[in-house]
Structure formats: structure tokens, C-alpha cells
GROMACS .gro file of C-alpha atoms in nm:
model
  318
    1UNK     CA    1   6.056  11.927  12.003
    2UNK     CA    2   5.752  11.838  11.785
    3UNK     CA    3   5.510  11.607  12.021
    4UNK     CA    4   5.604  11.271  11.833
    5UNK     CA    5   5.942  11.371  11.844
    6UNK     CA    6   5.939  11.391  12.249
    7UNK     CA    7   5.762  11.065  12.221
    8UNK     CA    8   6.115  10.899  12.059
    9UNK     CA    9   6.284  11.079  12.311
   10UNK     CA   10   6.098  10.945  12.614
   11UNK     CA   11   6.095  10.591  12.449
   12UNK     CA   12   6.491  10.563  12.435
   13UNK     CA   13   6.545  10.653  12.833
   14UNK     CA   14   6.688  10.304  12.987
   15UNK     CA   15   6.609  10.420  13.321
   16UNK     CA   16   7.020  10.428  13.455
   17UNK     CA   17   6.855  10.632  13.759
   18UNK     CA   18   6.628  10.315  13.838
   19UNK     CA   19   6.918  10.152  14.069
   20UNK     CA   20   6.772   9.833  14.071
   21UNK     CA   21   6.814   9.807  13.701
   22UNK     CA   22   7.138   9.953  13.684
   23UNK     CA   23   7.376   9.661  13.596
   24UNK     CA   24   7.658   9.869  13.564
   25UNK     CA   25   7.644  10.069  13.895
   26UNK     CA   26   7.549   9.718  14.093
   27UNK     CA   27   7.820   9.533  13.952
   28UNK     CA   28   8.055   9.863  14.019
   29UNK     CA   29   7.950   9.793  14.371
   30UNK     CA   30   7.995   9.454  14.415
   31UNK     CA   31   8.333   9.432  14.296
   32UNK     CA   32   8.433   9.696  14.526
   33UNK     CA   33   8.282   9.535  14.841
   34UNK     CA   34   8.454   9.223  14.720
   35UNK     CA   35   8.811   9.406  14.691
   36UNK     CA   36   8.721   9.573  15.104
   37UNK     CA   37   8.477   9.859  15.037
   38UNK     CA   38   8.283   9.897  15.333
   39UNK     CA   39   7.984  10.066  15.232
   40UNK     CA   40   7.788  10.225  15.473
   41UNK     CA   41   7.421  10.281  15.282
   42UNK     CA   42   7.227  10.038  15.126
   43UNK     CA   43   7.087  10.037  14.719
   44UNK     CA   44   6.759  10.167  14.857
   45UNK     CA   45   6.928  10.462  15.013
   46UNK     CA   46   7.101  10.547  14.719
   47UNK     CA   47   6.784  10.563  14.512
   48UNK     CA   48   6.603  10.781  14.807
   49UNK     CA   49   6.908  11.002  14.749
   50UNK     CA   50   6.842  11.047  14.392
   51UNK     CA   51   6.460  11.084  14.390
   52UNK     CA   52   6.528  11.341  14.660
   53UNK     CA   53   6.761  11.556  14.479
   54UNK     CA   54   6.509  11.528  14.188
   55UNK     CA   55   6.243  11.603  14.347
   56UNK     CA   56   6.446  11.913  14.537
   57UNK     CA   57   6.486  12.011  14.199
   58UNK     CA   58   6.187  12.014  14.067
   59UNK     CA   59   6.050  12.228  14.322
   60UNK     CA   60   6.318  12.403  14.350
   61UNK     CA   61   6.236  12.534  13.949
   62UNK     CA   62   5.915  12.490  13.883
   63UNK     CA   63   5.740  12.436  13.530
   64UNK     CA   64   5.556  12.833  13.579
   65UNK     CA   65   5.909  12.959  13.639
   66UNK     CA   66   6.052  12.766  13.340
   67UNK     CA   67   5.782  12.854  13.085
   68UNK     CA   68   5.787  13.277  13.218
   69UNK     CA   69   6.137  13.229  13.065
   70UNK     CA   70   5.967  13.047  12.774
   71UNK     CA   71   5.756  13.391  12.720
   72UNK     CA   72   5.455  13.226  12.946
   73UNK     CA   73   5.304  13.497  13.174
   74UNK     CA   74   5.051  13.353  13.447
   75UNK     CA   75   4.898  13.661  13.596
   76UNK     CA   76   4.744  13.509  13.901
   77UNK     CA   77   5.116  13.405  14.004
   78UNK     CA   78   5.301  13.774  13.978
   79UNK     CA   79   5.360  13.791  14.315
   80UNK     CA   80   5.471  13.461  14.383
   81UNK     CA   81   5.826  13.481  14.548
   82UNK     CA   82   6.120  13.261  14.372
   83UNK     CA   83   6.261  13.043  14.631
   84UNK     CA   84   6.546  12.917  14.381
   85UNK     CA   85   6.822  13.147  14.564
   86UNK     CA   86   6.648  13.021  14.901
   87UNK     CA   87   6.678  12.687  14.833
   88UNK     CA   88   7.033  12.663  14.819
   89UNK     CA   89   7.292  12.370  14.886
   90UNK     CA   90   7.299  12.389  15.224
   91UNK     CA   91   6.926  12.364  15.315
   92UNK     CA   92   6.938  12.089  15.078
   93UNK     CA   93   7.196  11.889  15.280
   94UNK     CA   94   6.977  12.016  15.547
   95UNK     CA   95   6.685  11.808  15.466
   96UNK     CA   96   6.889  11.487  15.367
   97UNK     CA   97   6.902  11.166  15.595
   98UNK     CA   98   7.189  11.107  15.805
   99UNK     CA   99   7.332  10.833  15.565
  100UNK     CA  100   7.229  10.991  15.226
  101UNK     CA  101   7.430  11.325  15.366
  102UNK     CA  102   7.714  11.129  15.456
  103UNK     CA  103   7.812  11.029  15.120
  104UNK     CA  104   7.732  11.364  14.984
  105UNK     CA  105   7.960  11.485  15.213
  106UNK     CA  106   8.201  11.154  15.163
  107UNK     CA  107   8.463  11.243  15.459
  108UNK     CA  108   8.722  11.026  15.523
  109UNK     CA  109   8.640  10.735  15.758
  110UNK     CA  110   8.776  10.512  15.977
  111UNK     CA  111   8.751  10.283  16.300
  112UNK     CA  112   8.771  10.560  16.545
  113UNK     CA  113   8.735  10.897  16.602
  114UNK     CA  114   8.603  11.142  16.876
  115UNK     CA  115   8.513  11.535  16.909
  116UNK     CA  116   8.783  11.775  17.016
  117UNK     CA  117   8.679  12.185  17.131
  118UNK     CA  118   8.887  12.415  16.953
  119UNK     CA  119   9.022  12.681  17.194
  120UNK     CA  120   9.121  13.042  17.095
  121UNK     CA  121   9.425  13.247  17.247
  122UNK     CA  122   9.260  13.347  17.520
  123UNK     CA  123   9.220  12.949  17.612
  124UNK     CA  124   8.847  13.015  17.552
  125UNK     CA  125   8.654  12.700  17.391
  126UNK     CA  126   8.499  12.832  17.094
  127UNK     CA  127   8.356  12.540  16.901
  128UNK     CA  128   8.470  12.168  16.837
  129UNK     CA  129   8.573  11.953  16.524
  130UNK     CA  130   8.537  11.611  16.414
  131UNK     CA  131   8.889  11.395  16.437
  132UNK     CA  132   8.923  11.035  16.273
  133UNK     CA  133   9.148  10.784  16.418
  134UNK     CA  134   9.372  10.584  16.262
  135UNK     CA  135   9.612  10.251  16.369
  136UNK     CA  136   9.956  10.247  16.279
  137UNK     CA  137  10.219   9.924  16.365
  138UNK     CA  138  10.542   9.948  16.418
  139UNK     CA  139  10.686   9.599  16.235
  140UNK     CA  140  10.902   9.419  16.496
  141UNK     CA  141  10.831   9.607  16.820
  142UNK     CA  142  10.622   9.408  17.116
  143UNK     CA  143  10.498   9.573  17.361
  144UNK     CA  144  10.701   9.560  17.747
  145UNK     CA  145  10.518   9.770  17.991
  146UNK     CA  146  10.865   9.771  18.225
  147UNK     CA  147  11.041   9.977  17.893
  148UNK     CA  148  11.048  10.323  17.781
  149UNK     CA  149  11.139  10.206  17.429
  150UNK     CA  150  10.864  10.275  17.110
  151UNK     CA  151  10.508  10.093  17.142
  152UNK     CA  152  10.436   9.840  16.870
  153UNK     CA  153  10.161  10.076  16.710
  154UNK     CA  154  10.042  10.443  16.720
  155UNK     CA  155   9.713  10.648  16.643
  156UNK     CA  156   9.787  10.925  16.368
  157UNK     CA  157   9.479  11.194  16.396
  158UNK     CA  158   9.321  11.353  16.098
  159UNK     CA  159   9.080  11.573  16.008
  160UNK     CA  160   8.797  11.377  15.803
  161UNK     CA  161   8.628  11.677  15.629
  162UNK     CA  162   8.942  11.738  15.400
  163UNK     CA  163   9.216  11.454  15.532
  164UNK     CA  164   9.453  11.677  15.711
  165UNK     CA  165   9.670  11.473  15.901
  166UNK     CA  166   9.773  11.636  16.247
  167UNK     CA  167  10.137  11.594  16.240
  168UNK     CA  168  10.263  11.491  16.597
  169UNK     CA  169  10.614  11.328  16.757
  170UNK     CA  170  10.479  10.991  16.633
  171UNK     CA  171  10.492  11.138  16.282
  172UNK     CA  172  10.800  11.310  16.309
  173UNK     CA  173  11.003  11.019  16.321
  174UNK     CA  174  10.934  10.967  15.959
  175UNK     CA  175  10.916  11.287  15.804
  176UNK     CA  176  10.907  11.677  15.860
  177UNK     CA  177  10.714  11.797  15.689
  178UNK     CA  178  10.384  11.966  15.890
  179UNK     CA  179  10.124  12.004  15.654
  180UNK     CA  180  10.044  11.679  15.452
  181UNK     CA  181   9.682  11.452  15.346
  182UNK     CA  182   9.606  11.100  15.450
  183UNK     CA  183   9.626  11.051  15.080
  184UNK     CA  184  10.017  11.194  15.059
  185UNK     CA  185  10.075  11.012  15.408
  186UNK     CA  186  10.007  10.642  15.220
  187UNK     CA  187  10.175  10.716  14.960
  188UNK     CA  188  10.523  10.820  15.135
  189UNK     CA  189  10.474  10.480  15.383
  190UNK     CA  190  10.461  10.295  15.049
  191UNK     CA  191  10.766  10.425  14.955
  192UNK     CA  192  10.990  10.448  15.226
  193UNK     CA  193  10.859  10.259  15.486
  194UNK     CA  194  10.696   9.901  15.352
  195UNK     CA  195  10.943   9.764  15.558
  196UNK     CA  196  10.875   9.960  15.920
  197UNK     CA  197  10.513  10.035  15.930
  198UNK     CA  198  10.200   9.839  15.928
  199UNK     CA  199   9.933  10.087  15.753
  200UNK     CA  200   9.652   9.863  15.708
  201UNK     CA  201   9.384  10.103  15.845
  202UNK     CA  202   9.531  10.389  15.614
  203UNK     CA  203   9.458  10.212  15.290
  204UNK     CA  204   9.130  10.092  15.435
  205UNK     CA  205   9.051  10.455  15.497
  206UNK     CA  206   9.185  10.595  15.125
  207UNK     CA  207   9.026  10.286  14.940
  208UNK     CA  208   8.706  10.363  15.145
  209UNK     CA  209   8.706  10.763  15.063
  210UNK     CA  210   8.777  10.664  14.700
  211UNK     CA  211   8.487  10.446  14.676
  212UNK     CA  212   8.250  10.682  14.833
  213UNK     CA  213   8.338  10.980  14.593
  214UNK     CA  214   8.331  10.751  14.287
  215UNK     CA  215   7.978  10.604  14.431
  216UNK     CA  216   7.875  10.965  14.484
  217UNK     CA  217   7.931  11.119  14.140
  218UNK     CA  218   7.773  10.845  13.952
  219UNK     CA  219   7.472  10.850  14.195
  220UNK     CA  220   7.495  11.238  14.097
  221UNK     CA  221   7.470  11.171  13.727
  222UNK     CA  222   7.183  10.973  13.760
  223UNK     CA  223   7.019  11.249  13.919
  224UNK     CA  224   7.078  11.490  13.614
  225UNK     CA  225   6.960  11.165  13.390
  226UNK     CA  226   6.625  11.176  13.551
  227UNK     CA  227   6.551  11.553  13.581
  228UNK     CA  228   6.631  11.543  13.186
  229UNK     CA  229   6.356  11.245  13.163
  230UNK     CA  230   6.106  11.362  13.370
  231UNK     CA  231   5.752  11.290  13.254
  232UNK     CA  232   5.641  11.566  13.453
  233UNK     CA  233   5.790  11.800  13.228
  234UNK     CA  234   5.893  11.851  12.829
  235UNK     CA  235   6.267  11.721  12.754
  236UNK     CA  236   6.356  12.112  12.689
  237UNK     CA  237   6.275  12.177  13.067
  238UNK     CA  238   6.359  11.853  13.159
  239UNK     CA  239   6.738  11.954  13.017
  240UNK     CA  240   6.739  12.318  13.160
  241UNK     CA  241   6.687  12.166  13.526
  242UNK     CA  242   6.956  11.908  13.479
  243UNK     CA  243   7.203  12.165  13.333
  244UNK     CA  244   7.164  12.370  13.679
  245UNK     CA  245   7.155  12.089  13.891
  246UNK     CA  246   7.522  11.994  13.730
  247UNK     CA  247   7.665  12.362  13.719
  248UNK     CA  248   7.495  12.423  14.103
  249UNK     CA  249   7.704  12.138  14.251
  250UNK     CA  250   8.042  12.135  14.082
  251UNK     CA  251   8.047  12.533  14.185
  252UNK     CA  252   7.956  12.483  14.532
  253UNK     CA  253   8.106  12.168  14.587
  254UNK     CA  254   8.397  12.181  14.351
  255UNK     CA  255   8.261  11.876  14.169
  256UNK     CA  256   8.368  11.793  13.790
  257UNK     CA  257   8.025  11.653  13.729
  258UNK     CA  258   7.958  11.665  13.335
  259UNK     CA  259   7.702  11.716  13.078
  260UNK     CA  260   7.797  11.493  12.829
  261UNK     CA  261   7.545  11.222  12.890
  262UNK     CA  262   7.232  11.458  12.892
  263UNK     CA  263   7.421  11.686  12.598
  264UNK     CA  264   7.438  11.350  12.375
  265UNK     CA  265   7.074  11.230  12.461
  266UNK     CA  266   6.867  11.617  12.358
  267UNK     CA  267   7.085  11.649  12.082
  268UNK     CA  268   6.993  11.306  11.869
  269UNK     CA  269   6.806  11.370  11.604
  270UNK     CA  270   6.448  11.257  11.692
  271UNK     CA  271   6.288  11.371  11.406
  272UNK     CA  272   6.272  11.049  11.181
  273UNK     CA  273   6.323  11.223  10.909
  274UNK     CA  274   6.089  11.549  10.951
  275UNK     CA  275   6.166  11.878  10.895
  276UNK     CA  276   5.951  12.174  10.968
  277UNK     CA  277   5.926  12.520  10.854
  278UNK     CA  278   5.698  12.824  10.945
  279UNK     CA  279   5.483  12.916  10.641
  280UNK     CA  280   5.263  13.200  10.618
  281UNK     CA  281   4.929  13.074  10.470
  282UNK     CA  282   4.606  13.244  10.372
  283UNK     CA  283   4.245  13.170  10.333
  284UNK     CA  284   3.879  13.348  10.215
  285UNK     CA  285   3.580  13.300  10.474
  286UNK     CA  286   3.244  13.326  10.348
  287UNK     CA  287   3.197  13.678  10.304
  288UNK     CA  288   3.516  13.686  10.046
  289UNK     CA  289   3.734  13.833  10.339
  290UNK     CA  290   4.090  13.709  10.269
  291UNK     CA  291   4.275  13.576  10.588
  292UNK     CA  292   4.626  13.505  10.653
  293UNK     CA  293   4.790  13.299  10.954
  294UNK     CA  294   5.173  13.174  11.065
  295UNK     CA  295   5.180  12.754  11.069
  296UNK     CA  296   5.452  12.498  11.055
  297UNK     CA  297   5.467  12.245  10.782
  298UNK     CA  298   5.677  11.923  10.748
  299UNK     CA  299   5.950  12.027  10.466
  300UNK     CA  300   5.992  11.654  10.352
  301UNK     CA  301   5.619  11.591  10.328
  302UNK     CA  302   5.572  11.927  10.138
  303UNK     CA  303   5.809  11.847   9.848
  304UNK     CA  304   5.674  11.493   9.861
  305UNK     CA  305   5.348  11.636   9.755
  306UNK     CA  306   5.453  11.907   9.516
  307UNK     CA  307   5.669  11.600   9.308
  308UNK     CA  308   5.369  11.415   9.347
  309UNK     CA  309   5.145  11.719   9.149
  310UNK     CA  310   5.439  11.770   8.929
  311UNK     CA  311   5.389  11.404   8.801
  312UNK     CA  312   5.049  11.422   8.768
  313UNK     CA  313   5.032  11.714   8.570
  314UNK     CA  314   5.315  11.591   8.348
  315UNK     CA  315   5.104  11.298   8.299
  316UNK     CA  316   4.758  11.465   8.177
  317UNK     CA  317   5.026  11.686   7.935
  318UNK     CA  318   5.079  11.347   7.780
   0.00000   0.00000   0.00000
């Protein structure tokens, strides 16, 4: 882009990334709170998240590297290490604040939960897992400590990194299948058992999970909506670092993050009706030594003038 022409481009940002003047994403937010989302991180964590990423970003490709791709050689920097490959997702997550990783992360949540070790054949503890808690009722069962009949309610364990329900006796009164999501789990209660089971904390947990991966890939968005409108950069650059921030995290996290937004804005036509063209021109110093050099010219502007001569000289024919 010519220099006015980034200047249109800069002036039509409407700041989406600035949260606090994002009607849309507030108003997402609010009517999800008011229908039971319980958020867990506040507006001005969400716009720490995004400045950041950015700013991970824009280390993480820095204008030298950009412009060597440009053609741009900086001698003084050749043996200056790339740390793109270095600074991967991980160290990334790494550097993030407990709440700002958790919705990056967006496990399922719930009321309770605790650590279990994980054990191998040998009955050797080799590590431990996270396991989520979750309450379910049995509809028209009280409890009587002097029975051996069914308590009213039972916990059904999960793992909240990808939902896997642990399927147990409890569980097996109501299906047999062994391998099955929290997700697939509220859906069969719905349809079988309405009429049996209480599953209040279930769809608390799914509506939750929902809201947090919706609330993560818009905040995600904005982040490639600001490293296209940078003002530390040129919009070309500006685009380039968005594109890889978008392709980086649907790869690694199997995201469907998209580039429409950023495509739409870099490809409007900024010019305002200029169009420019190399042209070779020439010129004769003082000493009569003919010179030639490359420039650009604005197309519309140049036939403007030539019609303009071509008048002119039609005119004095007269």
C-alpha cells in the first residue's frame, strides 16, 4: 500500500479488540450470564489475554524478520538467532496467567473435582490427572441410612481436559456403553431419562464449556484483528502476523479460527480512485549527460493531464 492508502486503512479499524468498546462481545456476555454462565475471568482479563497474545506475537516475528522476507538485509543482525520455532504454543501457555490459561485451555468445569495418581501394571504411581465431579439425583428416592436400596443422587467422574466420562456401576444402570462424553451423556438423559434423573449440574457444566469456547474464539479473533492493525507495523506485516497467528492455533489446537475478517479488511480497495504504474523516465544534467530512473506514477492523474494537453492544443489549432 501507497502511504495515504495505509492511512484509509488505519482510519476504518473500529477497535473490536478494545473490549470495552465492544458492544457486541459485552452484550454476548451478558446475556449468557443472565441465561447461568458462570464466568470465571473478568473483561479486564480478557483484554490482558489479547494484548498478550499480540504482543507474543509481535516478538515472536519481528519487523527485521518480516522485511528480510521483504528483500531487507540488516547486516549487523546476521547472526541473530530466530526464536519463532522456540517460541512455540506451549511456552506461550507457559507465560499466561492462571485465569487467562484457563479459558485457553476451556476444560470442562464443575462444582467438584480432586487429583487422582495414575498407577501402571506394576501398581507403580506414575503421574496423576485432573477429575471433575459431577451431581446426579435420582427423582423419587430419599435417602434411609437403615436400607441397602439406591441413594437419592450419585457423583459421575469425568475427565475435564476432553469430557470423558468414567463409566462406573452408577452408570451402568442406564446404559452400556463404556466410552462416551459429558456432552453424549446429557444428551441420552434428555432422552430417556427426563423422568428418572435430576442432571442439573450436567447442563450447568455443558452450557458452561460452551460458553467458554465460544468466549475463547471470539477473544481469539480479536487478537488476529489487532496484529492486522498494529501501528507498530505496515498493514502488509500487520496481515502476515495475523495469518500465522490463525494457522499456528487451529493446527496446534485444532481450532477453526478464520481469516475472513482480516481477508475482507486488506483487500478493500483503499485507493480512492488511484492507480499506479512503474514508468521508466529520463532526464539531462548539466553537462548534457542523459539519465534514466524507474518511478511510479498515478495512472488516473496521468491521463487526466495528457486530456488536459490534448485540449489545449486543440484549442490554439483553432
Amino acid at each position: 500500500m501507497t502511504i495515504a492508502q495505509a492511512e484509509r486503512f488505519y482510519k476504518q479499524d473500529t477497535k473490536k479488540y478494545d473490549i470495552s468498546k465492544n458492544k457486541e462481545l459485552l452484550t454476548w456476555l451478558k446475556k449468557a450470564i443472565k441465561k447461568g454462565y458462570h464466568s470465571f475471568i473478568d473483561v479486564e482479563y480478557i483484554q490482558e489475554l489479547i494484548d498478550n497474545i499480540v504482543y507474543w506475537y509481535e516478538m515472536k516475528y519481528p519487523e527485521r524478520e518480516l522485511e528480510l522476507s521483504e528483500g531487507t538485509i540488516y547486516c549487523n543482525f546476521e547472526d541473530i538467532e530466530n526464536l519463532s520455532k522456540v517460541m512455540d504454543l506451549k511456552q506461550l501457555m507457559y507465560r499466561l496467567p492462571h485465569k487467562q490459561l484457563c479459558l485457553m485451555e476451556c476444560n470442562y468445569r464443575s462444582k467438584g473435582g480432586s487429583i487422582r495418581y495414575v498407577y501402571n501394571d506394576k501398581g507403580e504411581k506414575v503421574g496423576q490427572k485432573k477429575i471433575l465431579y459431577i451431581r446426579i439425583d435420582r427423582k423419587g428416592i430419599e435417602y434411609n441410612p437403615f436400607s441397602c436400596s439406591k441413594l437419592p443422587d450419585f457423583l459421575l467422574h469425568a475427565d475435564p481436559d476432553s469430557g470423558k466420562v468414567d463409566v462406573d456401576y452408577n452408570l451402568k444402570d442406564y446404559f452400556s456403553v463404556d466410552d462416551i462424553t459429558l456432552d453424549e451423556l446429557l444428551v441420552l438423559f434428555k432422552e430417556k431419562y427426563t423422568d428418572e434423573l435430576g442432571f442439573t449440574e450436567l447442563e450447568e457444566c455443558i452450557y458452561d464449556h460452551n460458553c467458554d469456547v465460544e468466549l475463547r474464539r471470539i477473544v481469539l479473533q480479536l487478537v488476529a484483528l489487532k496484529l492486522l492493525y498494529s501501528n507498530r507495523t505496515i498493514p502488509e506485516r500487520g496481515y502476515k502476523r495475523a495469518t500465522r497467528f490463525i494457522n499456528e492455533f487451529n493446527k496446534k489446537m485444532g481450532l477453526n479460527l478464520t481469516t475472513e475478517e482480516i481477508d475482507e479488511a486488506i483487500n478493500r480497495d483503499y485507493t480512492n480512485g488511484e492507480r499506479w504504474e512503474q514508468v521508466l523516465k529520463t532526464y539531462v544534467d548539466e553537462d548534457g549527460t542523459e539519465h534514466s530512473y524507474w518511478t511510479v506514477e498515478d495512472v488516473n492523474k496521468k491521463k487526466l493531464l495528457e486530456t488536459t494537453k490534448g485540449l489545449v492544443k486543440s484549442l490554439f489549432k483553432k
